[in-house]
Coordinates of C-alpha atoms in Angstrom, one line a residue:
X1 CA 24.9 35.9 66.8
X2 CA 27.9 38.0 67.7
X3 CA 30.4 35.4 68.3
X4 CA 32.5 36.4 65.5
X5 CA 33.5 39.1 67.3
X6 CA 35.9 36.4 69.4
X7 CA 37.7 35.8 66.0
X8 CA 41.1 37.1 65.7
X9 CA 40.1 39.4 62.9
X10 CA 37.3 41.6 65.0
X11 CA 39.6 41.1 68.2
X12 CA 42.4 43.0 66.1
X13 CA 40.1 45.7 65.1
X14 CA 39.2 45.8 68.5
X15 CA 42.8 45.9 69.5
X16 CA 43.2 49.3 67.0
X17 CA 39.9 51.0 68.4
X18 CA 40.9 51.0 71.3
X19 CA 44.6 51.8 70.5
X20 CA 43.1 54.6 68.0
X21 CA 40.6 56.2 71.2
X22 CA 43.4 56.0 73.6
X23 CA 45.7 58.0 71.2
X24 CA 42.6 60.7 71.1
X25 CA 42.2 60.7 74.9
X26 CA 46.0 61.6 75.2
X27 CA 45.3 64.3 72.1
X28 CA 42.2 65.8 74.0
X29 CA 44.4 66.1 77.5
X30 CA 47.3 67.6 76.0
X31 CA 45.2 70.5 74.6
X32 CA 42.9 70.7 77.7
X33 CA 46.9 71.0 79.1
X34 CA 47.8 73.3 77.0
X35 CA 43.8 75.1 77.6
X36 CA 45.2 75.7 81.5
X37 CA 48.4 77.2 80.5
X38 CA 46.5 79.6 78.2
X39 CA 44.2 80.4 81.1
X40 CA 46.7 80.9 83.5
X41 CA 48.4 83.6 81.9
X42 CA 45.6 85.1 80.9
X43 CA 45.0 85.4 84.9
X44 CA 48.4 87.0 85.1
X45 CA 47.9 89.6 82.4
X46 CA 44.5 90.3 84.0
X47 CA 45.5 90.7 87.4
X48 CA 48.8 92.1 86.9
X49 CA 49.5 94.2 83.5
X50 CA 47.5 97.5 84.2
X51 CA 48.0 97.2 88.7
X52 CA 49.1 100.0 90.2
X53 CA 53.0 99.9 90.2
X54 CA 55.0 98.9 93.1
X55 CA 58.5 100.0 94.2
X56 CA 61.5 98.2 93.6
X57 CA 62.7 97.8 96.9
X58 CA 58.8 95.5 97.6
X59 CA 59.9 92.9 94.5
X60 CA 63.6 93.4 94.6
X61 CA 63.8 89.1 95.2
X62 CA 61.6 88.6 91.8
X63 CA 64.7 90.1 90.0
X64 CA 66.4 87.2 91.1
X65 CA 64.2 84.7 90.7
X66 CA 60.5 85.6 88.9
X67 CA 57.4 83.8 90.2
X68 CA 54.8 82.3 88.0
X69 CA 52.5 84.6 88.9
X70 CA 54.1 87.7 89.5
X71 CA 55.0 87.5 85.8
X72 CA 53.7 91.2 84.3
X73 CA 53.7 92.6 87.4
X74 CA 54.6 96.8 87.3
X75 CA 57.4 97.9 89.0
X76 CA 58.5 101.8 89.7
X77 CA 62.5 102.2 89.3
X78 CA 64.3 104.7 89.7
X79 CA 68.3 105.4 88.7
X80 CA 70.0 105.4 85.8
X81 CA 70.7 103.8 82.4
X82 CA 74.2 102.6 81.0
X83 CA 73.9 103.6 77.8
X84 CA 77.4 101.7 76.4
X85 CA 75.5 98.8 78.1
X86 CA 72.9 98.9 75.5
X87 CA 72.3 95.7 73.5
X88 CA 69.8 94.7 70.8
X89 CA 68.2 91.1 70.6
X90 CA 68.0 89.5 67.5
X91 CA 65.0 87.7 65.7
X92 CA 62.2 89.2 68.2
X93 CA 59.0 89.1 65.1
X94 CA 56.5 91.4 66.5
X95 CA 52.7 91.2 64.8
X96 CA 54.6 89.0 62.0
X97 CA 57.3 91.4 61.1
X98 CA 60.6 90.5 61.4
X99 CA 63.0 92.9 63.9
X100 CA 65.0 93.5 67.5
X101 CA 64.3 94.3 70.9
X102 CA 65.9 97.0 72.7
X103 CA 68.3 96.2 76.2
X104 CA 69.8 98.3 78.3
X105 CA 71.4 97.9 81.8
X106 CA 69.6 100.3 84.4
X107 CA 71.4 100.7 87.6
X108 CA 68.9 101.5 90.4
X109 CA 69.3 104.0 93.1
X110 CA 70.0 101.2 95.8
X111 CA 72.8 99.8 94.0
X112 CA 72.0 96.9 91.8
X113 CA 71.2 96.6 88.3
X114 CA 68.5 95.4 86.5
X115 CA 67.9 94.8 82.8
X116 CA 65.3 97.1 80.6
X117 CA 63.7 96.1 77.4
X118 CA 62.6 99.2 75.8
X119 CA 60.7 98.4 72.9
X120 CA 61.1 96.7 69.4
X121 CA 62.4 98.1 66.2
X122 CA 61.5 96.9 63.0
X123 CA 64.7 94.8 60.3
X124 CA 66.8 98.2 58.9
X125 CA 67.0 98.6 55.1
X126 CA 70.5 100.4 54.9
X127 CA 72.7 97.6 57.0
X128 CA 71.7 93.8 56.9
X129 CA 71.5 91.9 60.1
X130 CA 70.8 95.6 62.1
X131 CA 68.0 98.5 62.4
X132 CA 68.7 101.4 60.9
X133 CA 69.0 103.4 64.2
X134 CA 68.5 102.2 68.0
X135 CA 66.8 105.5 70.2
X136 CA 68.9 105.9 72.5
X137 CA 67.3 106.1 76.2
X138 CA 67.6 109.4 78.7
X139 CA 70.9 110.5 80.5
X140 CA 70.7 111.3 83.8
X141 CA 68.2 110.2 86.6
X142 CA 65.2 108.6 84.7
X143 CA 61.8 106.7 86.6
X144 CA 60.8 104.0 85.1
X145 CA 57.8 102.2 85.3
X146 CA 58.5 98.4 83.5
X147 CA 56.5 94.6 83.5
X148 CA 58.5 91.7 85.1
X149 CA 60.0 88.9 82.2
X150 CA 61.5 85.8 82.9
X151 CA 64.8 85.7 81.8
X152 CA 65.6 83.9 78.6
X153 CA 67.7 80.8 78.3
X154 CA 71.0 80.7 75.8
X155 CA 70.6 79.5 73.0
X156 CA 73.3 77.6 71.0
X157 CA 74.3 80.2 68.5
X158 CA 76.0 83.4 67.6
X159 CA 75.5 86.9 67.7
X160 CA 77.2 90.1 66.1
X161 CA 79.1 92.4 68.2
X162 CA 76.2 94.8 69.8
X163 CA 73.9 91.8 70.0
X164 CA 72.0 89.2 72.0
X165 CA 71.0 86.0 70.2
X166 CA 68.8 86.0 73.9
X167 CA 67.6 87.6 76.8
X168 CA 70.6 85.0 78.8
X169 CA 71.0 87.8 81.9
X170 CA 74.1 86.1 83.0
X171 CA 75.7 85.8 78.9
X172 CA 74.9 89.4 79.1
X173 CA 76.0 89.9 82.7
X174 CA 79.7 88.4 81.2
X175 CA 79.9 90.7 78.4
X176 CA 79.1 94.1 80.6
X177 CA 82.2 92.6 83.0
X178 CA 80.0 93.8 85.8
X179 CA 76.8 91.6 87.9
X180 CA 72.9 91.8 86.9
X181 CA 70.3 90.5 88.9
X182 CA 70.0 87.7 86.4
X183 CA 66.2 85.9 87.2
X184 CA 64.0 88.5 85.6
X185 CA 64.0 91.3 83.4
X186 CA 61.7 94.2 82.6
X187 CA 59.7 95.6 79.7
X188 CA 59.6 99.2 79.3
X189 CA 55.9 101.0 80.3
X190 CA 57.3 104.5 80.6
X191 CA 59.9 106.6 81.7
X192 CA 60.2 110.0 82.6
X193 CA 61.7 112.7 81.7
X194 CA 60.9 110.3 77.9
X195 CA 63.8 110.6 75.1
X196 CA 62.4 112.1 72.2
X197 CA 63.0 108.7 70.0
X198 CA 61.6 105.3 71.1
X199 CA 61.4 102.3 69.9
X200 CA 58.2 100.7 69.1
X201 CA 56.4 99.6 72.6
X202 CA 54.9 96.3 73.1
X203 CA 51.3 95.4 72.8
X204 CA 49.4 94.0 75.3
X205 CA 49.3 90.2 75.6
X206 CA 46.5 88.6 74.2
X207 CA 43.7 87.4 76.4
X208 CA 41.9 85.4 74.3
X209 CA 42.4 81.4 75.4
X210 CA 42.1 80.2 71.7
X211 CA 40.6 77.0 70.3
X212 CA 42.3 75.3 73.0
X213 CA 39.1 73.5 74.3
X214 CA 37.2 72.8 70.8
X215 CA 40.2 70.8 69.9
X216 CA 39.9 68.8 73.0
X217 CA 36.1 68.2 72.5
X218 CA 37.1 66.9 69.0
X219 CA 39.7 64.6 69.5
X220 CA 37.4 63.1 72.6
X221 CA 34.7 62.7 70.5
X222 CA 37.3 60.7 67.6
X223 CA 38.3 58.9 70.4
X224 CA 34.5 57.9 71.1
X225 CA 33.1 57.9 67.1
X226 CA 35.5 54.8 66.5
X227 CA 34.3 53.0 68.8
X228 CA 30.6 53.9 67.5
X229 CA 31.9 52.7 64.3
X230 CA 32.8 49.4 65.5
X231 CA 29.5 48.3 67.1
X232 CA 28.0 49.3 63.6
X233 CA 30.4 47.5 61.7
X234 CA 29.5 44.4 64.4
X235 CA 26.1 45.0 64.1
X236 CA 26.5 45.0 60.3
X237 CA 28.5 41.9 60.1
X238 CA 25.7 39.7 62.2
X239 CA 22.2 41.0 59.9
X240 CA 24.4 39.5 57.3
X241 CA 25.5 36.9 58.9
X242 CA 21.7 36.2 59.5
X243 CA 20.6 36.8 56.5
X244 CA 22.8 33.6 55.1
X245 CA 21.5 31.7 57.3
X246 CA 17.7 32.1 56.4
X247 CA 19.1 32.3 53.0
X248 CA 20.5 28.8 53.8
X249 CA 17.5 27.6 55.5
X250 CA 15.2 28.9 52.5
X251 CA 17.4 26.6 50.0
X252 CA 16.5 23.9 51.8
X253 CA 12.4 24.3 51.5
X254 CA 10.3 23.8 48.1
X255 CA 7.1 25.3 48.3
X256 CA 6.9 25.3 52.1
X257 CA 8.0 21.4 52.3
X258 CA 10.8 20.0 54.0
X259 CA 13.2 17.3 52.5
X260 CA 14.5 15.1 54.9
X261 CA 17.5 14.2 52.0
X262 CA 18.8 14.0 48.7
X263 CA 18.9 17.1 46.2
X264 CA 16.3 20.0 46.4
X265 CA 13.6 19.2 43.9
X266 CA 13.3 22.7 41.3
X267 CA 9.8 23.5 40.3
X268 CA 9.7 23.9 36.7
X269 CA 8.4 27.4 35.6
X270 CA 4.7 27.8 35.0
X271 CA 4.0 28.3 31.2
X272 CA 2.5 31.3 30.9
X273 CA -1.1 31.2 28.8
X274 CA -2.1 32.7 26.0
X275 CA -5.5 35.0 26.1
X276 CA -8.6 32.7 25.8
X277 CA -7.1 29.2 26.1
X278 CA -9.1 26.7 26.3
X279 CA -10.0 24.0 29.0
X280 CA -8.0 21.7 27.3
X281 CA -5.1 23.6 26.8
X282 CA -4.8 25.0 30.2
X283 CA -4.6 21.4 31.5
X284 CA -2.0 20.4 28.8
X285 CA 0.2 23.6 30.2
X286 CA -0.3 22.2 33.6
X287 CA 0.6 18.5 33.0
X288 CA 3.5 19.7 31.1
X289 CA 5.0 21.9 34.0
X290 CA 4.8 19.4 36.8
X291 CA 6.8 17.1 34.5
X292 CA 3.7 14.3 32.9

């Protein structure tokens, strides 16, 4: 019954089933992929963001180069900010709106320095291409308390003068003419005494993992819905296939006989009788359809 399926027609759609499922399967895995990303910073932010600060001198090495996880983590500083240092980064949106993140080199009591971010500021209306103002941070001694970044690669364009296309430590290490610890950065939590201006602080990452794993489910269950759709197409394909055969094997019969050969004989349609025929006429309307 199902031997069609060895044709070359139903062993191509076969071939593109199982082409079309594996392409869902590789779908489904890079979202469950992208699921465990998703999850794992959301670990970090959890575990991390809102711990108790620790001193500079414990995570001085993460400056150099960051750890997965220790990504967020807060760190106490304390020293002193170069404010002729002070850069702002360009194209940084923020909650959809367009704008710039404040840097500024911060050189800590011990010696080296490290690199703040102190906050966003929205796109200025008097000057294209620059905020209106950038708050300028404390003089003096200042404590801060910031949340380890990754640095940012370079990327392959421009900035004005007073600008970072990027967080690139070491680009901005070469413009200062003077060394950064160039594997990690910091974003602003507080600083005290605080200026009277700031920029905008940052929000707290999101911890919601998204529609990471219903996107997965979904493209497994394409992968598995085609193939359910070619066993009913099959399935399909044989009733009909056995319905032309009985059809076939019905031509062949008249009125429940068998003809070993030559044409099928066609019974001539019954005449149908008018009310109260007689006996006579009932037997002429027989004789007549069988031919005598």
């Amino acid at each position: 019954m199902y031997r069609f399926l060895f044709s070359r027609k139903w062993l191509g759609y076969l071939v593109l089933a199982a082409v079309f499922a594996a392409a869902c399967v590789g779908l489904g895995r890079w979202q469950m992929d992208r699921r465990a990303e998703t999850l794992a910073e959301i670990n970090r932010v959890t575990s991390n963001y809102s711990a108790t600060p620790v001193p500079f001198a414990m995570v001085k090495d993460q400056f150099r180069s960051l750890a997965a996880e220790r990504e967020w983590t807060q760190v106490e500083l304390k020293g002193s900010y170069d404010v002729a240092g002070q850069r702002i980064v360009r194209n940084r949106p923020l909650n959809g709106q367009p704008g710039y993140e404040v840097v500024v080199p911060f050189r800590v009591e011990s010696g080296e320095t490290v690199v703040i971010d102190r906050g966003w500021l929205p796109i200025g209306n008097n000057n294209p291409g620059s905020p209106d103002s950038v708050p300028a941070p404390p003089q003096g001694q200042v404590t801060v308390v910031a949340r380890l970044k990754p640095a940012e690669p370079a990327l392959q364009r421009g900035a004005p003068d007073g600008q970072l296309a990027s967080i690139d430590l070491a680009a901005y290490s070469g413009q200062l003419g003077y060394p950064l610890l160039t594997g990690a950065y910091a974003q602003l939590a507080s600083e005290s005494p605080a200026a009277a201006d700031m920029p905008f602080p940052f929000p707290k990452p999101t911890t919601d993992e998204g529609t990471h794993l219903s996107y997965s489910l979904q493209w497994f269950a394409f992968g598995v819905l085609m193939f359910i759709g070619f066993g009913y197409a099959a399935r399909q394909q044989a009733r009909n296939a056995a319905i032309d055969a009985e059809d076939a094997e019905t031509a062949e019969t008249d009125g429940g006989f068998m003809h070993s050969s030559g044409p099928v004989a066609r019974r001539r349609p019954v005449p149908r009788l008018r009310k109260n025929a007689t006996a006579e006429e009932e037997e002429d309307a027989i004789l007549d359809a069988q031919g005598f």
